[in-house]
Amino acid sequence: MTDVYVLGAGMTQFGKHPDRRSDDLGADAVREAIDDAGIDARRIEAAYCGHVFQGMVTGQRILAQLGLAGLPLSNVENACSSGATAVREASLAIRAGEHDVVVAVGTEHLTSRFRGALTPDPDDPEAAVGATMPGVYAMRARRYMEETGMTREQLALIPVKNKHNASLNPLAQFRKPVTVEDVLESRPIADPLNLLDCSPVTDGAAAVVLASGEAAKQLGNGRAIRLAASALRTGVVETEPTSMTFEPLTHMTATDAYERAGIGPGDVNMAEVHDCFSIAEVLRVEGLGLFPQGKYPAAVEAGEADLGGRLPVNPSGGLLGKGHPLGATGVAQVVEIVRQLRGEGGDRQIPDAKVGLAHCRGGKAVGIEGAACTVQILVR
Amino acid sequence: MTSGIDAKEAPVSFRPGELEVTGPGTGHLIGSRCGSCGAHYFPRRQACARCLSPEMETVPLSAEGTLYTYTVVRQSIPVFEVPYVLGYVDLPEGVRLMSQIAGCDPDDVRIGMPLVLSIEPFGEDEDGNELTGYRFRPATTEESHD
C-alpha cells in the first residue's frame, strides 16, 4: 500500500466574512493549496469536501469556481469531524490505488447559517429536553472538577493559552490575548463554562492536496509531509453508565492511529486537538494518552502545553482562538501541522517538530459516547 | 380523572416514543430491555449493543434515579426559557439519561442527589396546544415546591 503525502496546504482567514459564501472561501483555500503544492491544477484527480450546514453539493460549487470539471467528488458530513473525514477519505482513495493526487477541502459559512448555542439534531431525544453542546461539555467539566479537584482557574488557563497562541497566528479569528480574570468574568453560558470557554461562530475554509508516494516524488518540491495515519471511529453505544471524565472514543481512535503510524504518544511533538470548549481539550489530550488521566490541568499550569513547553497543544490557537468553522476545522488542523513541520510556523514555530497529531471529535447522539472521531498523524 | 374532560384535553406526550402519558401528571419513560442479556436502553433500540440480539422488549423504566452531573444552561434555543438545570440521571436499570432538573434552587443541586421522575407540562406543539413531558425533581421535596 502506498504512503500518502501532503503536497500543498491552504487556509483562508478565519473570522466573519459577511460578503463571502462557503464556496468562495472553499475555492480560495483549494487554489492556495494547489499553488502551495506547485502543481498544475489538471493533476487533481478527485476531491472530497467536508461541511455541515452548507447545503447540497457544496464541493461541486467550490470546484466550479476553479474550473475543475468532471472529477469524482464526494461531499462528506460527520459534524465537526467533517473536514477531517474528507482528508481521511482522500487518503484512502490514494492508499487504495485509485488516485494519485486528490484534494480535500473543508468549508463553513457559519455566520449565515446559525447563531447561539449549537444543539444536537432536533430529532434527538436529548435535544428535545434542552441539550446544548455547551451544556453537555459543562456537565463533563462539573464532573471532572468533582473527581479530580481541577479548579475553575485551572480550566480558564486553557483559553488563556490558546488565545495567546492565536495572537501569534495572522489567520486566527481572535488576535487579542485574554487573562484568567477575563475568562471568569465573561458571560455565563452553561455553568461552569463562560463565553470565553466556548469556541466562536466562524466562517472559513482550508484545503490540502494529497499525493501518493510516487506522485510526491515526481511532483513534490522537497516539502512534502507524510500523512502516516488517518483514523476514524464512531462512538460505541453505552450499555451501562460510564465515566464522562475520560473519552473511550478518543482513546480507541488514537490507538488505531498510533498502530498504523507505528509510533506512540511519547513521539508526538505537537498536537492540534478539538478544543470546542475549554474542558474538551483536557478530555482529548488525556484520551489521546498525551498526558496522564486527571493530570492535564496541572500540566497546563506548569506550562508543559505552551509553545515552548514539553508538548505544545493547539499552537494554532485551536478552536477557541483560531475559530471553529465546523467543516473546515479538521482540515485546518492538518494545515497547521504541515506548516509547523515544514518550519513555516512564523512567530509560533515549534523548534524541531517532527511528529504532529490532529484530533477532531464531532456530533452528539443519544446513548453514544461521541459521534465521530478522527486522529491523524503527520511526520516530517 | 375529572369528569367533563374531553379527548382533546387529555394530556399529550411531547415524545410518544419515549414518554407514555397515562393521565394528568402520570406516566413513565419507555425503554428497551434485551430479551437475551437483560441490558436496558433509553431511548428504545432495535438491537442490543452488548450482545447484538434483536429480541428487544419495550419496557417502562424506573421513576427514580441519582444525579451523575449537571449544569445550569443560560443560553439555549428559543423554545427553552433560560436558565434551566440540565442533568444526567442514572436509573437503577443501568441507564443514564438527560433530563431537566426542576423543583430545586440551582445552588442546591448536588452530584449524587436522589431524584424522582415528574410528568409535567413541557412546551407546545406547532398549533399552540400544551404538551406533556418530563423532568426529574429532588426526591426529598417531591411536590411541595411546585
Short mmCIF file of C-alpha atoms in Angstrom, two decimals:
data_model
loop_
_atom_site.label_atom_id
_atom_site.label_comp_id
_atom_site.label_asym_id
_atom_site.label_seq_id
_atom_site.Cartn_x
_atom_site.Cartn_y
_atom_site.Cartn_z
CA MET A 1 0.00 0.00 0.00
CA THR A 2 1.38 3.41 -0.95
CA ASP A 3 2.29 6.10 1.53
CA VAL A 4 0.31 9.34 1.42
CA TYR A 5 1.89 12.79 1.47
CA VAL A 6 0.57 16.31 1.90
CA LEU A 7 1.92 18.26 -1.08
CA GLY A 8 0.14 21.54 -0.53
CA ALA A 9 -1.87 23.33 2.15
CA GLY A 10 -4.15 26.36 2.06
CA MET A 11 -6.35 28.18 4.52
CA THR A 12 -8.42 31.36 4.47
CA GLN A 13 -8.57 33.98 7.15
CA PHE A 14 -10.86 32.61 9.89
CA GLY A 15 -13.46 35.03 11.18
CA LYS A 16 -16.62 36.70 9.96
CA HIS A 17 -16.94 37.04 6.18
CA PRO A 18 -20.33 38.72 5.57
CA ASP A 19 -19.54 39.31 1.89
CA ARG A 20 -18.35 35.80 1.05
CA ARG A 21 -20.00 32.40 0.69
CA SER A 22 -18.80 28.94 1.69
CA ASP A 23 -17.91 28.12 -1.93
CA ASP A 24 -15.90 31.36 -2.33
CA LEU A 25 -13.93 30.56 0.80
CA GLY A 26 -13.51 26.91 -0.21
CA ALA A 27 -12.23 27.93 -3.65
CA ASP A 28 -9.70 30.32 -2.07
CA ALA A 29 -8.38 27.50 0.11
CA VAL A 30 -8.18 24.95 -2.73
CA ARG A 31 -6.43 27.43 -5.02
CA GLU A 32 -3.88 28.23 -2.30
CA ALA A 33 -3.29 24.51 -1.63
CA ILE A 34 -2.68 23.84 -5.34
CA ASP A 35 -0.35 26.84 -5.62
CA ASP A 36 1.46 25.76 -2.46
CA ALA A 37 1.92 22.26 -3.93
CA GLY A 38 3.32 23.92 -7.04
CA ILE A 39 1.40 21.59 -9.35
CA ASP A 40 -0.77 22.10 -12.41
CA ALA A 41 -4.44 22.05 -11.32
CA ARG A 42 -5.07 19.45 -14.03
CA ARG A 43 -3.16 16.93 -11.90
CA ILE A 44 -6.05 16.86 -9.38
CA GLU A 45 -7.88 13.56 -9.97
CA ALA A 46 -10.59 13.59 -7.30
CA ALA A 47 -11.96 15.72 -4.48
CA TYR A 48 -13.64 15.35 -1.09
CA CYS A 49 -15.48 18.21 0.61
CA GLY A 50 -16.39 18.34 4.30
CA HIS A 51 -19.06 20.72 5.60
CA VAL A 52 -22.01 20.61 7.98
CA PHE A 53 -24.58 23.31 7.21
CA GLN A 54 -23.73 24.49 3.68
CA GLY A 55 -26.37 22.57 1.76
CA MET A 56 -26.28 20.24 -1.21
CA VAL A 57 -23.24 19.84 -3.49
CA THR A 58 -21.07 22.41 -1.77
CA GLY A 59 -17.93 20.73 -3.10
CA GLN A 60 -19.18 20.95 -6.68
CA ARG A 61 -19.82 24.68 -6.22
CA ILE A 62 -16.24 25.10 -5.00
CA LEU A 63 -14.66 23.23 -7.91
CA ALA A 64 -16.90 25.02 -10.43
CA GLN A 65 -15.41 28.33 -9.25
CA LEU A 66 -11.98 26.97 -10.14
CA GLY A 67 -12.95 25.49 -13.49
CA LEU A 68 -12.20 21.99 -12.26
CA ALA A 69 -14.84 19.93 -14.01
CA GLY A 70 -15.64 16.28 -14.32
CA LEU A 71 -13.80 14.97 -11.27
CA PRO A 72 -15.22 12.35 -8.94
CA LEU A 73 -16.23 14.31 -5.84
CA SER A 74 -17.94 13.33 -2.59
CA ASN A 75 -19.38 15.68 0.00
CA VAL A 76 -18.98 14.22 3.49
CA GLU A 77 -20.71 15.10 6.74
CA ASN A 78 -19.51 13.95 10.17
CA ALA A 79 -20.41 17.03 12.25
CA CYS A 80 -17.25 18.76 13.50
CA SER A 81 -15.13 15.91 12.10
CA SER A 82 -16.42 16.51 8.55
CA GLY A 83 -13.24 18.15 7.23
CA ALA A 84 -11.02 15.56 8.88
CA THR A 85 -13.19 12.84 7.38
CA ALA A 86 -12.70 14.41 3.94
CA VAL A 87 -8.92 14.21 4.47
CA ARG A 88 -9.23 10.58 5.50
CA GLU A 89 -11.40 9.67 2.52
CA ALA A 90 -8.92 11.38 0.18
CA SER A 91 -6.06 9.41 1.77
CA LEU A 92 -7.99 6.14 1.40
CA ALA A 93 -8.59 6.81 -2.31
CA ILE A 94 -4.83 7.11 -2.69
CA ARG A 95 -3.95 4.12 -0.49
CA ALA A 96 -6.45 2.04 -2.45
CA GLY A 97 -4.52 2.87 -5.63
CA GLU A 98 -7.49 4.53 -7.28
CA HIS A 99 -5.96 8.02 -7.48
CA ASP A 100 -2.53 9.67 -7.18
CA VAL A 101 -3.41 13.31 -6.46
CA VAL A 102 -6.54 14.21 -4.50
CA VAL A 103 -7.74 17.41 -2.89
CA ALA A 104 -9.60 17.55 0.43
CA VAL A 105 -11.39 20.76 1.35
CA GLY A 106 -13.44 21.79 4.34
CA THR A 107 -15.60 24.90 4.42
CA GLU A 108 -18.26 26.57 6.51
CA HIS A 109 -20.02 29.91 6.35
CA LEU A 110 -21.43 29.56 9.81
CA THR A 111 -22.45 33.17 10.46
CA SER A 112 -25.11 32.93 7.72
CA ARG A 113 -26.48 29.56 8.87
CA PHE A 114 -26.52 29.63 12.58
CA ARG A 115 -26.37 31.64 15.83
CA GLY A 116 -26.30 30.97 19.56
CA ALA A 117 -25.62 27.58 21.12
CA LEU A 118 -25.22 24.59 18.82
CA THR A 119 -27.68 21.78 19.62
CA PRO A 120 -27.94 18.14 18.51
CA ASP A 121 -30.31 17.27 15.67
CA PRO A 122 -33.92 18.20 16.61
CA ASP A 123 -34.96 14.53 16.23
CA ASP A 124 -32.60 13.58 19.05
CA PRO A 125 -34.32 12.91 22.41
CA GLU A 126 -31.68 14.93 24.26
CA ALA A 127 -32.26 17.97 22.06
CA ALA A 128 -35.95 17.64 22.94
CA VAL A 129 -35.25 18.12 26.65
CA GLY A 130 -32.94 21.09 26.16
CA ALA A 131 -29.48 19.71 25.38
CA THR A 132 -26.98 22.22 24.04
CA MET A 133 -23.38 21.43 23.17
CA PRO A 134 -22.07 23.90 25.78
CA GLY A 135 -24.43 22.27 28.29
CA VAL A 136 -23.12 18.78 27.54
CA TYR A 137 -19.49 19.87 27.97
CA ALA A 138 -20.37 21.91 31.06
CA MET A 139 -21.70 18.73 32.66
CA ARG A 140 -18.45 16.94 31.84
CA ALA A 141 -16.49 19.86 33.31
CA ARG A 142 -18.54 19.76 36.51
CA ARG A 143 -17.93 16.03 36.91
CA TYR A 144 -14.20 16.35 36.09
CA MET A 145 -13.85 19.09 38.73
CA GLU A 146 -15.66 16.92 41.29
CA GLU A 147 -13.49 13.87 40.60
CA THR A 148 -10.05 15.43 40.12
CA GLY A 149 -10.18 18.67 42.06
CA MET A 150 -9.46 20.77 38.96
CA THR A 151 -10.17 24.40 39.85
CA ARG A 152 -12.15 26.85 37.75
CA GLU A 153 -8.98 28.94 37.45
CA GLN A 154 -7.04 25.95 36.08
CA LEU A 155 -9.72 25.39 33.46
CA ALA A 156 -9.53 29.07 32.46
CA LEU A 157 -5.83 28.64 31.67
CA ILE A 158 -6.75 26.67 28.53
CA PRO A 159 -8.50 29.55 26.71
CA VAL A 160 -5.73 31.83 28.01
CA LYS A 161 -3.07 29.57 26.42
CA ASN A 162 -4.93 29.05 23.15
CA LYS A 163 -5.84 32.69 22.68
CA HIS A 164 -2.22 33.60 23.31
CA ASN A 165 -1.21 31.22 20.52
CA ALA A 166 -3.92 32.72 18.30
CA SER A 167 -2.46 36.17 18.89
CA LEU A 168 0.61 34.89 17.01
CA ASN A 169 -1.45 33.44 14.14
CA PRO A 170 -2.37 36.00 11.45
CA LEU A 171 -5.22 33.77 10.19
CA ALA A 172 -6.89 33.41 13.60
CA GLN A 173 -10.27 34.94 14.39
CA PHE A 174 -9.09 36.32 17.75
CA ARG A 175 -5.75 38.11 17.97
CA LYS A 176 -6.19 39.58 21.45
CA PRO A 177 -4.78 37.63 24.41
CA VAL A 178 -7.06 37.19 27.44
CA THR A 179 -6.42 36.71 31.16
CA VAL A 180 -7.86 34.23 33.65
CA GLU A 181 -9.97 37.12 35.01
CA ASP A 182 -11.34 37.82 31.52
CA VAL A 183 -12.45 34.17 31.25
CA LEU A 184 -14.00 34.10 34.71
CA GLU A 185 -15.82 37.39 34.15
CA SER A 186 -17.15 36.59 30.66
CA ARG A 187 -20.86 35.88 30.21
CA PRO A 188 -22.06 32.58 31.76
CA ILE A 189 -23.21 30.11 29.06
CA ALA A 190 -23.67 26.81 30.92
CA ASP A 191 -22.19 26.64 34.43
CA PRO A 192 -19.26 26.34 34.94
CA LEU A 193 -18.48 27.37 31.33
CA ASN A 194 -18.44 31.03 30.30
CA LEU A 195 -18.32 32.63 26.87
CA LEU A 196 -14.52 32.50 26.66
CA ASP A 197 -14.60 28.76 27.41
CA CYS A 198 -16.57 28.23 24.17
CA SER A 199 -15.37 28.21 20.56
CA PRO A 200 -16.88 31.01 18.48
CA VAL A 201 -19.10 31.14 15.38
CA THR A 202 -16.65 31.32 12.47
CA ASP A 203 -16.54 31.43 8.68
CA GLY A 204 -13.56 29.90 6.91
CA ALA A 205 -12.13 27.16 4.73
CA ALA A 206 -9.00 25.04 4.48
CA ALA A 207 -7.69 22.59 1.90
CA VAL A 208 -4.86 20.12 1.34
CA VAL A 209 -3.52 18.40 -1.75
CA LEU A 210 -2.62 14.78 -1.01
CA ALA A 211 -0.46 12.58 -3.22
CA SER A 212 0.75 9.01 -3.41
CA GLY A 213 4.41 8.29 -2.66
CA GLU A 214 5.23 8.07 -6.35
CA ALA A 215 3.38 11.27 -7.25
CA ALA A 216 5.00 13.07 -4.31
CA LYS A 217 8.43 12.02 -5.57
CA GLN A 218 7.60 13.26 -9.07
CA LEU A 219 5.74 16.46 -8.14
CA GLY A 220 6.98 17.29 -4.65
CA ASN A 221 9.30 20.18 -4.08
CA GLY A 222 11.03 18.63 -1.10
CA ARG A 223 8.44 19.99 1.32
CA ALA A 224 6.04 17.02 1.31
CA ILE A 225 4.88 15.87 4.76
CA ARG A 226 3.85 12.24 5.23
CA LEU A 227 0.32 11.53 6.46
CA ALA A 228 1.28 8.47 8.45
CA ALA A 229 -2.19 7.66 9.75
CA SER A 230 -5.75 8.89 9.37
CA ALA A 231 -8.07 7.02 11.71
CA LEU A 232 -11.84 7.35 12.07
CA ARG A 233 -14.21 5.80 14.61
CA THR A 234 -17.81 6.10 15.71
CA GLY A 235 -18.74 6.13 19.39
CA VAL A 236 -19.91 2.88 20.96
CA VAL A 237 -23.44 2.55 22.29
CA GLU A 238 -23.40 2.78 26.07
CA THR A 239 -24.66 -0.41 27.65
CA GLU A 240 -24.18 0.97 31.15
CA PRO A 241 -23.39 4.41 32.61
CA THR A 242 -19.71 5.12 32.10
CA SER A 243 -17.34 7.84 33.22
CA MET A 244 -17.74 11.17 31.46
CA THR A 245 -14.28 12.29 32.52
CA PHE A 246 -12.48 10.05 30.04
CA GLU A 247 -13.16 9.58 26.33
CA PRO A 248 -13.08 5.95 25.18
CA LEU A 249 -13.85 7.10 21.62
CA THR A 250 -10.81 9.39 21.52
CA HIS A 251 -8.65 6.66 23.06
CA MET A 252 -9.87 4.00 20.62
CA THR A 253 -9.34 6.21 17.56
CA ALA A 254 -5.88 7.26 18.77
CA THR A 255 -4.91 3.62 19.31
CA ASP A 256 -5.79 2.89 15.66
CA ALA A 257 -3.73 5.86 14.50
CA TYR A 258 -0.67 5.05 16.65
CA GLU A 259 -0.70 1.46 15.42
CA ARG A 260 -1.00 2.49 11.79
CA ALA A 261 1.75 5.11 12.10
CA GLY A 262 3.99 2.82 14.14
CA ILE A 263 4.59 5.48 16.76
CA GLY A 264 3.38 6.13 20.29
CA PRO A 265 2.08 9.15 22.15
CA GLY A 266 5.58 9.78 23.51
CA ASP A 267 6.82 10.51 19.97
CA VAL A 268 4.37 13.35 19.36
CA ASN A 269 5.97 16.83 19.29
CA MET A 270 2.81 18.90 18.83
CA ALA A 271 -0.93 18.34 18.87
CA GLU A 272 -3.91 20.15 17.42
CA VAL A 273 -6.90 18.86 19.40
CA HIS A 274 -10.59 19.60 19.23
CA ASP A 275 -10.95 22.26 21.93
CA CYS A 276 -14.53 23.21 21.11
CA PHE A 277 -14.77 24.02 24.82
CA SER A 278 -12.01 24.51 27.41
CA ILE A 279 -12.84 21.21 29.15
CA ALA A 280 -12.76 19.42 25.79
CA GLU A 281 -9.01 19.97 25.45
CA VAL A 282 -8.50 18.31 28.85
CA LEU A 283 -10.55 15.25 27.92
CA ARG A 284 -8.92 14.99 24.49
CA VAL A 285 -5.23 15.10 25.43
CA GLU A 286 -5.86 12.60 28.24
CA GLY A 287 -7.84 10.31 25.93
CA LEU A 288 -5.02 10.54 23.38
CA GLY A 289 -2.55 9.39 26.05
CA LEU A 290 -0.51 12.57 25.65
CA PHE A 291 -0.88 13.43 29.35
CA PRO A 292 -1.84 11.13 32.25
CA GLN A 293 -5.51 10.98 33.24
CA GLY A 294 -6.50 13.73 35.64
CA LYS A 295 -3.15 15.49 35.32
CA TYR A 296 -3.54 17.81 32.33
CA PRO A 297 -4.82 20.89 34.22
CA ALA A 298 -1.70 20.87 36.42
CA ALA A 299 0.50 20.33 33.35
CA VAL A 300 -1.06 23.37 31.66
CA GLU A 301 -0.47 25.38 34.83
CA ALA A 302 3.19 24.33 34.68
CA GLY A 303 3.48 25.49 31.06
CA GLU A 304 4.01 21.99 29.61
CA ALA A 305 1.46 22.59 26.81
CA ASP A 306 2.72 26.08 25.92
CA LEU A 307 4.52 26.80 22.65
CA GLY A 308 7.83 26.44 24.45
CA GLY A 309 6.68 23.52 26.61
CA ARG A 310 7.25 19.79 26.53
CA LEU A 311 4.29 19.17 24.20
CA PRO A 312 2.64 22.25 22.68
CA VAL A 313 -1.12 21.76 22.38
CA ASN A 314 -3.07 23.84 19.86
CA PRO A 315 -0.20 26.02 18.66
CA SER A 316 -2.54 27.47 16.00
CA GLY A 317 -4.78 28.86 18.72
CA GLY A 318 -7.12 25.91 18.48
CA LEU A 319 -10.85 26.23 18.01
CA LEU A 320 -11.02 28.61 20.97
CA GLY A 321 -8.58 31.10 19.47
CA LYS A 322 -8.32 30.44 15.75
CA GLY A 323 -12.08 29.89 15.39
CA HIS A 324 -14.28 26.92 14.54
CA PRO A 325 -15.84 26.87 11.05
CA LEU A 326 -17.15 23.35 11.61
CA GLY A 327 -16.40 21.65 8.29
CA ALA A 328 -13.08 23.47 7.85
CA THR A 329 -11.70 22.74 11.31
CA GLY A 330 -10.28 19.26 10.71
CA VAL A 331 -8.51 20.34 7.52
CA ALA A 332 -7.16 23.50 9.17
CA GLN A 333 -5.58 21.35 11.90
CA VAL A 334 -3.68 19.43 9.23
CA VAL A 335 -2.66 22.71 7.55
CA GLU A 336 -1.20 23.97 10.84
CA ILE A 337 0.77 20.77 11.41
CA VAL A 338 2.10 20.76 7.83
CA ARG A 339 3.30 24.35 8.23
CA GLN A 340 4.88 23.65 11.62
CA LEU A 341 6.68 20.53 10.36
CA ARG A 342 7.98 22.50 7.36
CA GLY A 343 9.25 25.25 9.66
CA GLU A 344 6.69 27.75 8.37
CA GLY A 345 5.08 28.35 11.77
CA GLY A 346 6.11 32.00 11.94
CA ASP A 347 6.03 33.54 15.41
CA ARG A 348 4.52 30.36 16.85
CA GLN A 349 7.06 27.95 15.32
CA ILE A 350 7.80 24.90 17.45
CA PRO A 351 11.54 24.17 17.18
CA ASP A 352 12.47 20.92 15.50
CA ALA A 353 8.96 19.42 15.41
CA LYS A 354 8.95 16.09 13.55
CA VAL A 355 5.64 14.45 14.50
CA GLY A 356 2.28 16.21 14.76
CA LEU A 357 -1.10 14.82 15.78
CA ALA A 358 -4.52 16.22 14.83
CA HIS A 359 -7.66 15.19 16.70
CA CYS A 360 -11.28 16.03 15.86
CA ARG A 361 -14.49 14.95 17.50
CA GLY A 362 -17.89 15.81 16.23
CA GLY A 363 -21.53 15.41 16.98
CA LYS A 364 -23.82 14.25 19.73
CA ALA A 365 -26.35 11.47 19.57
CA VAL A 366 -28.29 10.00 22.44
CA GLY A 367 -26.73 6.99 24.14
CA ILE A 368 -23.36 7.03 22.36
CA GLU A 369 -20.15 8.45 23.73
CA GLY A 370 -19.39 10.89 20.88
CA ALA A 371 -20.46 10.51 17.26
CA ALA A 372 -17.40 10.81 15.00
CA CYS A 373 -13.74 10.99 15.97
CA THR A 374 -10.63 11.31 13.81
CA VAL A 375 -6.95 11.16 14.67
CA GLN A 376 -4.35 11.98 12.02
CA ILE A 377 -0.61 11.71 12.44
CA LEU A 378 1.81 13.65 10.24
CA VAL A 379 5.54 13.00 10.09
CA ARG A 380 8.36 15.04 8.60
CA MET B 1 -59.98 11.54 36.22
CA THR B 2 -62.19 14.62 36.35
CA SER B 3 -65.45 14.20 34.50
CA GLY B 4 -66.07 16.59 31.63
CA ILE B 5 -62.54 16.37 30.21
CA ASP B 6 -62.97 15.55 26.58
CA ALA B 7 -60.49 13.70 24.43
CA LYS B 8 -58.94 16.93 23.19
CA GLU B 9 -57.91 17.90 26.73
CA ALA B 10 -56.27 14.58 27.59
CA PRO B 11 -52.55 15.19 28.09
CA VAL B 12 -50.41 14.55 25.02
CA SER B 13 -46.86 13.25 25.29
CA PHE B 14 -44.24 15.53 23.75
CA ARG B 15 -42.35 12.41 22.53
CA PRO B 16 -44.73 9.43 22.40
CA GLY B 17 -41.90 7.04 21.57
CA GLU B 18 -40.04 7.94 24.75
CA LEU B 19 -42.67 9.01 27.27
CA GLU B 20 -46.05 7.37 27.81
CA VAL B 21 -48.51 9.72 29.48
CA THR B 22 -51.33 7.81 31.17
CA GLY B 23 -53.19 10.78 32.70
CA PRO B 24 -52.59 14.24 34.12
CA GLY B 25 -49.21 14.06 35.87
CA THR B 26 -48.86 10.30 35.43
CA GLY B 27 -46.82 8.19 33.05
CA HIS B 28 -43.43 6.60 32.54
CA LEU B 29 -40.36 6.65 30.37
CA ILE B 30 -40.24 3.92 27.72
CA GLY B 31 -37.07 1.93 27.18
CA SER B 32 -35.87 -1.35 25.77
CA ARG B 33 -34.78 -4.47 27.63
CA CYS B 34 -32.69 -7.06 25.84
CA GLY B 35 -34.53 -10.38 25.98
CA SER B 36 -31.22 -12.19 25.70
CA CYS B 37 -28.80 -10.48 28.12
CA GLY B 38 -31.08 -8.13 30.08
CA ALA B 39 -29.35 -4.83 29.22
CA HIS B 40 -31.62 -1.77 29.30
CA TYR B 41 -31.61 1.19 26.91
CA PHE B 42 -33.16 4.62 26.65
CA PRO B 43 -34.39 5.52 24.13
CA ARG B 44 -35.55 2.23 22.64
CA ARG B 45 -33.15 0.35 20.36
CA GLN B 46 -33.73 -2.22 17.64
CA ALA B 47 -30.84 -4.41 18.77
CA CYS B 48 -28.71 -4.80 21.88
CA ALA B 49 -25.28 -3.13 21.74
CA ARG B 50 -23.89 -5.65 24.25
CA CYS B 51 -24.92 -8.91 22.55
CA LEU B 52 -26.46 -7.74 19.24
CA SER B 53 -29.66 -9.64 19.97
CA PRO B 54 -32.65 -8.20 18.11
CA GLU B 55 -35.03 -9.54 20.77
CA MET B 56 -35.76 -6.22 22.41
CA GLU B 57 -38.79 -5.79 24.68
CA THR B 58 -40.38 -2.40 25.24
CA VAL B 59 -40.47 -1.78 29.00
CA PRO B 60 -41.35 1.09 31.38
CA LEU B 61 -38.28 2.49 33.12
CA SER B 62 -37.83 3.28 36.79
CA ALA B 63 -39.09 6.65 38.04
CA GLU B 64 -36.20 7.03 40.49
CA GLY B 65 -32.59 7.92 39.84
CA THR B 66 -29.49 9.74 41.05
CA LEU B 67 -27.81 12.78 39.55
CA TYR B 68 -24.49 11.98 37.81
CA THR B 69 -23.68 15.58 36.81
CA TYR B 70 -25.49 18.81 35.92
CA THR B 71 -25.23 22.34 34.57
CA VAL B 72 -27.31 25.49 34.57
CA VAL B 73 -28.00 26.31 30.93
CA ARG B 74 -28.03 30.09 30.42
CA GLN B 75 -28.07 30.21 26.60
CA SER B 76 -30.25 27.87 24.55
CA ILE B 77 -32.53 27.78 21.54
CA PRO B 78 -35.66 29.96 21.71
CA VAL B 79 -38.16 27.23 22.67
CA PHE B 80 -36.41 26.77 26.02
CA GLU B 81 -36.71 29.56 28.58
CA VAL B 82 -33.37 30.07 30.34
CA PRO B 83 -31.98 29.46 32.84
CA TYR B 84 -32.75 25.79 33.44
CA VAL B 85 -30.90 22.98 35.16
CA LEU B 86 -29.88 20.12 32.87
CA GLY B 87 -28.52 16.88 34.25
CA TYR B 88 -27.61 13.28 33.55
CA VAL B 89 -29.68 10.92 35.69
CA ASP B 90 -28.64 7.32 36.40
CA LEU B 91 -31.54 4.87 36.74
CA PRO B 92 -31.28 1.60 38.71
CA GLU B 93 -31.60 -0.41 35.46
CA GLY B 94 -28.17 0.86 34.41
CA VAL B 95 -29.47 3.56 32.10
CA ARG B 96 -28.20 7.15 32.06
CA LEU B 97 -30.47 9.75 30.51
CA MET B 98 -30.54 13.50 30.15
CA SER B 99 -33.28 15.49 31.81
CA GLN B 100 -34.06 18.92 33.10
CA ILE B 101 -33.95 19.10 36.90
CA ALA B 102 -36.78 21.12 38.46
CA GLY B 103 -38.17 21.91 41.90
CA CYS B 104 -34.84 22.93 43.34
CA ASP B 105 -32.78 26.12 43.50
CA PRO B 106 -29.81 25.70 41.12
CA ASP B 107 -27.48 26.44 44.05
CA ASP B 108 -28.88 23.44 45.93
CA VAL B 109 -28.35 20.88 43.15
CA ARG B 110 -25.68 18.33 44.06
CA ILE B 111 -23.99 15.47 42.23
CA GLY B 112 -25.35 12.21 43.66
CA MET B 113 -28.69 13.61 44.87
CA PRO B 114 -31.70 11.26 44.65
CA LEU B 115 -34.33 12.28 42.09
CA VAL B 116 -37.83 11.25 41.04
CA LEU B 117 -39.50 11.46 37.64
CA SER B 118 -42.13 14.17 37.27
CA ILE B 119 -44.66 14.17 34.41
CA GLU B 120 -45.48 17.80 33.72
CA PRO B 121 -46.32 20.41 31.08
CA PHE B 122 -43.43 20.69 28.61
CA GLY B 123 -43.81 23.16 25.76
CA GLU B 124 -46.39 23.31 22.99
CA ASP B 125 -46.98 21.74 19.60
CA GLU B 126 -46.99 23.77 16.36
CA ASP B 127 -50.64 24.74 16.93
CA GLY B 128 -50.02 26.04 20.44
CA ASN B 129 -51.51 23.04 22.28
CA GLU B 130 -49.86 22.19 25.57
CA LEU B 131 -47.65 19.09 25.57
CA THR B 132 -46.69 16.85 28.47
CA GLY B 133 -43.08 15.94 29.04
CA TYR B 134 -40.84 15.02 31.93
CA ARG B 135 -38.34 16.46 34.34
CA PHE B 136 -36.69 14.98 37.40
CA ARG B 137 -37.15 16.59 40.82
CA PRO B 138 -35.35 16.11 44.15
CA ALA B 139 -36.74 13.02 45.85
CA THR B 140 -36.96 14.70 49.24
CA THR B 141 -39.02 17.77 48.32
CA GLU B 142 -41.41 15.97 45.96
CA GLU B 143 -44.41 18.15 45.14
CA SER B 144 -44.08 20.71 47.92
CA HIS B 145 -42.14 23.16 45.72
CA ASP B 146 -44.48 23.08 42.71
#
